[in-house]
Amino acid sequence: FENSTFDIANLIATKAPRVPNLDERSTLSLLQADQGLLDETGQTRAVVLFNAHERFSNPLLGLSIALVAFAAMQSGSFTRFGMWRQIGTATALFLALFLLTNLAEKQAIRHESAFAIPYLPGLIGLALSYAMLAWGGRPRRGAPAPQSVGTPA
């Protein structure tokens, strides 16, 4: 067996120990973001804090997008033309929330004090879905009650 195997470990050049990137770090270490971590990763404190808070804001955004799409689909009534208006509304709101997400990310990466901004699109989406469901569930005025033509004698 020793004659038919090759040791390829010597072919691989060993480098200095690999530094874990931000995705491999614990959330608690990112939230604390001490100077040693910043020096080791070469990132700014704002980037490290954004990565930590993004781990919480992304699930919130996913929930809010699903609720906004559901609320948009529930906001319509039956029509022979289908649900195209509701689908278009849901798509437009989806794109608007992602635009807000991108803007929030840019601001959070620039400013260390803006660490809470990534939560804003998710919270706006939740508020929007609540408003849409409340509007869709409001009592509507129905058609007036039919009036009898004549009174029986």
XYZ file of N, CA and C in Angstrom:
459
model
N 0.818 -1.189 0.000
C 0.000 0.000 0.000
C 0.862 1.253 0.000
N 1.964 1.226 0.716
C 2.830 2.399 0.774
C 3.453 2.694 -0.582
N 3.658 1.717 -1.400
C 4.249 1.933 -2.723
C 3.253 2.505 -3.721
N 1.960 2.326 -3.474
C 0.960 2.802 -4.441
C 0.238 4.064 -3.990
N 0.680 4.717 -2.956
C 0.060 5.959 -2.501
C 1.064 7.095 -2.584
N 0.538 8.298 -2.676
C 1.379 9.489 -2.741
C 0.999 10.427 -1.614
N 1.976 11.023 -1.019
C 1.742 12.013 0.020
C 1.716 13.383 -0.649
N 0.523 13.938 -0.809
C 0.405 15.227 -1.502
C 0.383 16.398 -0.531
N 0.537 16.148 0.752
C 0.534 17.224 1.737
C 1.700 18.179 1.507
N 2.813 17.683 1.005
C 3.970 18.537 0.752
C 3.775 19.420 -0.480
N 2.839 19.081 -1.339
C 2.591 19.889 -2.529
C 1.815 21.166 -2.218
N 1.074 21.151 -1.139
C 0.267 22.308 -0.760
C 1.109 23.231 0.099
N 1.231 24.473 -0.358
C 2.026 25.438 0.392
C 1.240 25.884 1.620
N 1.889 25.843 2.754
C 1.229 26.295 3.975
C 1.472 27.785 4.128
N 0.397 28.469 4.472
C 0.480 29.916 4.682
C 0.342 30.194 6.167
N 0.264 31.450 6.449
C 0.016 31.854 7.830
C -1.384 31.375 8.219
N -1.653 31.283 9.489
C -2.990 30.835 9.905
C -4.087 31.721 9.294
N -5.149 31.065 8.858
C -6.252 31.769 8.207
C -7.076 32.523 9.237
N -7.419 33.759 8.900
C -8.242 34.591 9.776
C -9.700 34.400 9.381
N -10.567 34.027 10.311
C -11.991 33.863 9.966
C -12.604 35.199 9.562
N -13.459 35.152 8.538
C -14.108 36.396 8.121
C -15.319 36.672 9.007
N -16.030 37.753 8.733
C -17.131 38.168 9.598
C -18.284 37.174 9.610
N -18.504 36.487 8.512
C -19.596 35.509 8.453
C -19.336 34.310 9.350
N -18.095 34.058 9.694
C -17.732 32.913 10.523
C -17.648 33.262 12.001
N -17.850 34.508 12.332
C -17.752 34.951 13.730
C -19.109 34.825 14.418
N -19.089 34.764 15.723
C -20.347 34.712 16.465
C -20.984 36.100 16.488
N -22.283 36.112 16.648
C -23.008 37.379 16.681
C -22.594 38.209 17.881
N -22.385 37.564 19.001
C -21.983 38.291 20.200
C -20.636 38.978 20.017
N -19.686 38.300 19.375
C -18.378 38.933 19.158
C -18.495 40.101 18.179
N -19.413 40.009 17.234
C -19.607 41.132 16.305
C -20.287 42.306 16.998
N -21.221 42.028 17.886
C -21.892 43.114 18.599
C -20.941 43.840 19.539
N -19.990 43.101 20.123
C -19.017 43.733 21.013
C -17.960 44.484 20.216
N -17.524 43.927 19.107
C -16.611 44.567 18.151
C -15.468 45.319 18.822
N -14.600 44.602 19.506
C -13.462 45.251 20.137
C -12.390 45.576 19.092
N -11.396 46.313 19.504
C -10.360 46.769 18.571
C -9.558 45.608 18.004
N -9.374 44.550 18.780
C -8.647 43.386 18.278
C -9.354 42.740 17.094
N -10.673 42.646 17.160
C -11.452 42.090 16.054
C -11.359 42.985 14.824
N -11.425 44.289 15.042
C -11.340 45.227 13.911
C -9.980 45.147 13.241
N -8.926 45.043 14.032
C -7.585 44.933 13.463
C -7.399 43.605 12.731
N -7.956 42.542 13.304
C -7.799 41.212 12.721
C -8.526 41.075 11.387
N -9.722 41.649 11.307
C -10.514 41.526 10.070
C -10.245 42.643 9.081
N -9.742 43.773 9.544
C -9.489 44.898 8.654
C -10.750 45.645 8.267
N -11.805 45.479 9.025
C -13.073 46.156 8.750
C -13.284 47.294 9.732
N -14.175 48.208 9.359
C -14.518 49.292 10.275
C -15.554 48.790 11.275
N -15.700 49.531 12.343
C -16.698 49.158 13.367
C -18.105 49.203 12.789
N -18.386 50.129 11.901
C -19.717 50.237 11.297
C -20.049 48.985 10.480
N -19.087 48.467 9.739
C -19.313 47.260 8.935
C -19.555 46.051 9.838
N -18.789 45.948 10.915
C -18.937 44.822 11.830
C -20.302 44.884 12.514
N -20.704 46.064 12.973
C -22.013 46.197 13.611
C -23.145 45.929 12.618
N -22.971 46.373 11.379
C -23.997 46.100 10.368
C -24.152 44.597 10.149
N -23.045 43.880 10.063
C -23.116 42.433 9.858
C -23.819 41.743 11.030
N -23.606 42.237 12.234
C -24.271 41.640 13.399
C -25.769 41.904 13.363
N -26.156 43.140 13.100
C -27.577 43.491 13.110
C -28.304 42.968 11.873
N -27.585 42.735 10.806
C -28.203 42.174 9.608
C -28.691 40.749 9.872
N -28.053 40.044 10.778
C -28.474 38.679 11.124
C -29.845 38.664 11.768
N -30.239 39.756 12.384
C -31.564 39.854 12.985
C -32.567 40.520 12.040
N -32.106 41.471 11.255
C -33.036 42.226 10.407
C -33.468 41.444 9.165
N -32.638 40.559 8.643
C -33.030 39.789 7.455
C -34.224 38.877 7.702
N -34.288 38.130 8.820
C -35.505 37.344 9.056
C -36.753 38.215 9.223
N -36.594 39.374 9.844
C -37.715 40.298 9.984
C -38.186 40.784 8.615
N -37.238 41.052 7.735
C -37.584 41.487 6.382
C -38.303 40.374 5.622
N -37.846 39.138 5.766
C -38.512 38.023 5.098
C -39.955 37.867 5.558
N -40.170 37.992 6.862
C -41.522 37.906 7.400
C -42.390 39.040 6.875
N -41.855 40.248 6.867
C -42.654 41.392 6.428
C -42.976 41.312 4.940
N -42.063 40.814 4.118
C -42.343 40.690 2.684
C -43.445 39.664 2.446
N -43.396 38.556 3.172
C -44.454 37.553 3.025
C -45.804 38.120 3.459
N -45.828 38.873 4.545
C -47.086 39.455 5.010
C -47.599 40.538 4.073
N -46.710 41.336 3.497
C -47.136 42.362 2.538
C -47.723 41.703 1.293
N -47.099 40.646 0.813
C -47.636 39.946 -0.363
C -48.991 39.338 -0.045
N -49.132 38.742 1.140
C -50.418 38.180 1.545
C -51.475 39.269 1.639
N -51.128 40.394 2.261
C -52.087 41.489 2.415
C -52.485 42.065 1.059
N -51.543 42.145 0.139
C -51.864 42.661 -1.193
C -52.820 41.718 -1.916
N -52.610 40.428 -1.759
C -53.499 39.466 -2.418
C -54.889 39.466 -1.775
N -54.970 39.754 -0.490
C -56.260 39.780 0.193
C -57.014 41.093 -0.013
N -56.349 42.095 -0.536
C -56.974 43.413 -0.641
C -57.950 43.523 -1.800
N -57.906 42.605 -2.720
C -58.776 42.707 -3.892
C -60.062 41.934 -3.724
N -60.902 42.120 -4.679
C -62.139 41.358 -4.715
C -62.173 40.577 -6.025
N -63.171 39.747 -6.167
C -63.250 38.923 -7.362
C -63.507 39.803 -8.583
N -62.789 39.524 -9.634
C -63.008 40.183 -10.910
C -62.710 39.181 -12.012
N -63.344 39.341 -13.110
C -63.126 38.396 -14.205
C -61.762 38.566 -14.857
N -61.104 39.661 -14.564
C -59.783 39.901 -15.146
C -58.659 39.266 -14.328
N -58.984 38.684 -13.195
C -57.980 37.987 -12.406
C -57.377 38.859 -11.317
N -56.247 38.417 -10.836
C -55.584 39.053 -9.699
C -54.382 39.894 -10.129
N -54.345 40.349 -11.347
C -53.166 41.051 -11.856
C -52.882 42.337 -11.106
N -53.910 43.055 -10.719
C -53.693 44.308 -9.991
C -53.044 44.033 -8.640
N -53.504 42.987 -7.950
C -52.936 42.644 -6.648
C -51.510 42.121 -6.801
N -51.265 41.337 -7.834
C -49.912 40.822 -8.069
C -48.963 41.976 -8.386
N -49.415 42.919 -9.191
C -48.597 44.098 -9.503
C -48.311 44.931 -8.263
N -49.328 45.098 -7.407
C -49.141 45.853 -6.159
C -48.139 45.147 -5.246
N -48.281 43.841 -5.111
C -47.355 43.081 -4.260
C -45.928 43.169 -4.795
N -45.767 43.079 -6.109
C -44.433 43.170 -6.709
C -43.830 44.551 -6.507
N -44.631 45.589 -6.694
C -44.126 46.959 -6.505
C -43.720 47.194 -5.051
N -44.514 46.699 -4.110
C -44.170 46.862 -2.696
C -42.931 46.057 -2.326
N -42.795 44.874 -2.916
C -41.614 44.039 -2.717
C -40.364 44.787 -3.180
N -40.432 45.375 -4.356
C -39.282 46.128 -4.877
C -38.990 47.356 -4.024
N -40.035 48.031 -3.551
C -39.837 49.205 -2.704
C -39.159 48.822 -1.381
N -39.550 47.690 -0.807
C -38.911 47.257 0.440
C -37.446 46.896 0.214
N -37.136 46.298 -0.921
C -35.728 45.983 -1.183
C -34.915 47.228 -1.502
N -35.540 48.219 -2.115
C -34.852 49.492 -2.312
C -34.533 50.124 -0.965
N -35.502 50.090 -0.054
C -35.251 50.604 1.295
C -34.152 49.815 2.003
N -34.119 48.507 1.773
C -33.076 47.667 2.380
C -31.699 48.076 1.889
N -31.570 48.311 0.593
C -30.277 48.730 0.038
C -29.861 50.098 0.564
N -30.808 51.017 0.661
C -30.479 52.343 1.201
C -30.076 52.251 2.669
N -30.784 51.423 3.423
C -30.451 51.258 4.844
C -29.075 50.636 5.011
N -28.742 49.682 4.152
C -27.425 49.042 4.236
C -26.311 50.051 3.985
N -26.487 50.890 2.981
C -25.448 51.884 2.684
C -25.257 52.851 3.848
N -26.354 53.277 4.460
C -26.238 54.205 5.582
C -25.613 53.533 6.808
N -25.981 52.285 7.055
C -25.448 51.591 8.228
C -23.964 51.300 8.084
N -23.502 51.061 6.868
C -22.083 50.799 6.656
C -21.265 52.089 6.767
N -21.860 53.220 6.414
C -21.143 54.497 6.486
C -21.019 55.034 7.912
N -22.089 54.890 8.685
C -22.133 55.530 10.000
C -22.307 54.489 11.095
N -21.409 54.515 12.037
C -21.438 53.554 13.139
C -22.684 53.721 14.001
N -23.166 54.942 14.146
C -24.335 55.194 14.991
C -25.645 54.792 14.318
N -25.606 54.415 13.057
C -26.819 54.042 12.320
C -27.025 52.531 12.308
N -26.632 51.854 13.380
C -26.703 50.388 13.401
C -28.138 49.876 13.387
N -29.117 50.673 13.799
C -30.505 50.210 13.862
C -31.254 50.416 12.553
N -30.666 51.092 11.603
C -31.356 51.370 10.342
C -31.706 50.098 9.568
N -30.932 49.020 9.589
C -31.347 47.819 8.844
C -32.673 47.221 9.294
N -33.145 47.560 10.492
C -34.441 47.065 10.948
C -35.601 47.833 10.323
N -35.332 49.015 9.808
C -36.385 49.899 9.313
C -37.217 49.298 8.178
N -36.634 48.709 7.119
C -37.475 48.139 6.061
C -38.394 47.021 6.557
N -37.917 46.193 7.460
C -38.758 45.135 8.013
C -39.913 45.697 8.822
N -39.630 46.707 9.631
C -40.687 47.322 10.432
C -41.684 48.072 9.553
N -41.202 48.730 8.521
C -42.105 49.402 7.580
C -42.983 48.371 6.875
N -42.404 47.243 6.499
C -43.178 46.183 5.858
C -44.246 45.626 6.775
N -43.925 45.435 8.064
C -44.926 44.951 9.017
C -46.051 45.960 9.197
N -45.698 47.235 9.309
C -46.718 48.275 9.457
C -47.583 48.372 8.203
N -46.962 48.251 7.046
C -47.693 48.308 5.783
C -48.647 47.131 5.653
N -48.197 45.955 6.015
C -49.077 44.781 5.926
C -50.232 44.897 6.915
N -49.965 45.423 8.107
C -51.043 45.631 9.073
C -52.063 46.627 8.527
N -51.588 47.726 7.962
C -52.491 48.740 7.416
C -53.311 48.174 6.253
N -52.668 47.387 5.400
C -53.392 46.817 4.258
C -54.440 45.808 4.712
N -54.111 44.983 5.701
C -55.089 44.023 6.210
C -56.222 44.719 6.962
N -55.909 45.774 7.707
C -56.950 46.532 8.393
C -57.869 47.214 7.384
N -57.294 47.755 6.323
C -58.102 48.402 5.292
C -58.968 47.376 4.561
N -58.411 46.206 4.286
C -59.173 45.171 3.599
C -60.261 44.567 4.465
N -60.113 44.605 5.772
C -61.095 44.033 6.675
C -62.098 45.029 7.210
N -62.056 46.237 6.731
C -62.975 47.254 7.232
C -64.395 46.936 6.785
N -65.385 47.366 7.549
C -66.763 47.149 7.111
C -67.068 48.039 5.906
N -67.697 47.453 4.946
C -68.029 48.193 3.726
C -69.523 48.439 3.684
N -69.870 49.527 3.050
C -71.297 49.789 2.831
C -71.760 48.897 1.702
N -72.758 48.168 1.965
C -73.301 47.300 0.938
C -74.312 48.038 0.078
N -74.923 47.310 -0.797
C -75.987 47.897 -1.620
C -77.170 48.213 -0.718
N -77.914 49.261 -1.046
C -79.069 49.584 -0.203
C -80.097 48.456 -0.215
N -80.779 48.345 0.877
C -81.797 47.291 0.976
C -82.890 47.530 -0.060
N -83.390 46.467 -0.661
C -84.425 46.659 -1.683
C -85.705 47.206 -1.054
N -86.287 48.145 -1.722
C -87.533 48.757 -1.286
C -88.692 48.000 -1.929
N -89.699 47.763 -1.157
C -90.849 47.081 -1.752
C -91.615 48.060 -2.616
N -92.096 47.574 -3.730
C -92.779 48.423 -4.710
C -94.140 48.851 -4.184
N -94.808 47.950 -3.670
C -96.152 48.305 -3.172
C -96.364 47.666 -1.817
N -97.282 48.187 -1.104
C -97.595 47.594 0.180
C -98.824 46.741 0.041
N -98.826 45.573 0.652
C -100.014 44.729 0.531
C -101.202 45.368 1.250
N -102.359 45.202 0.674
C -103.535 45.849 1.233
C -104.247 44.995 2.246
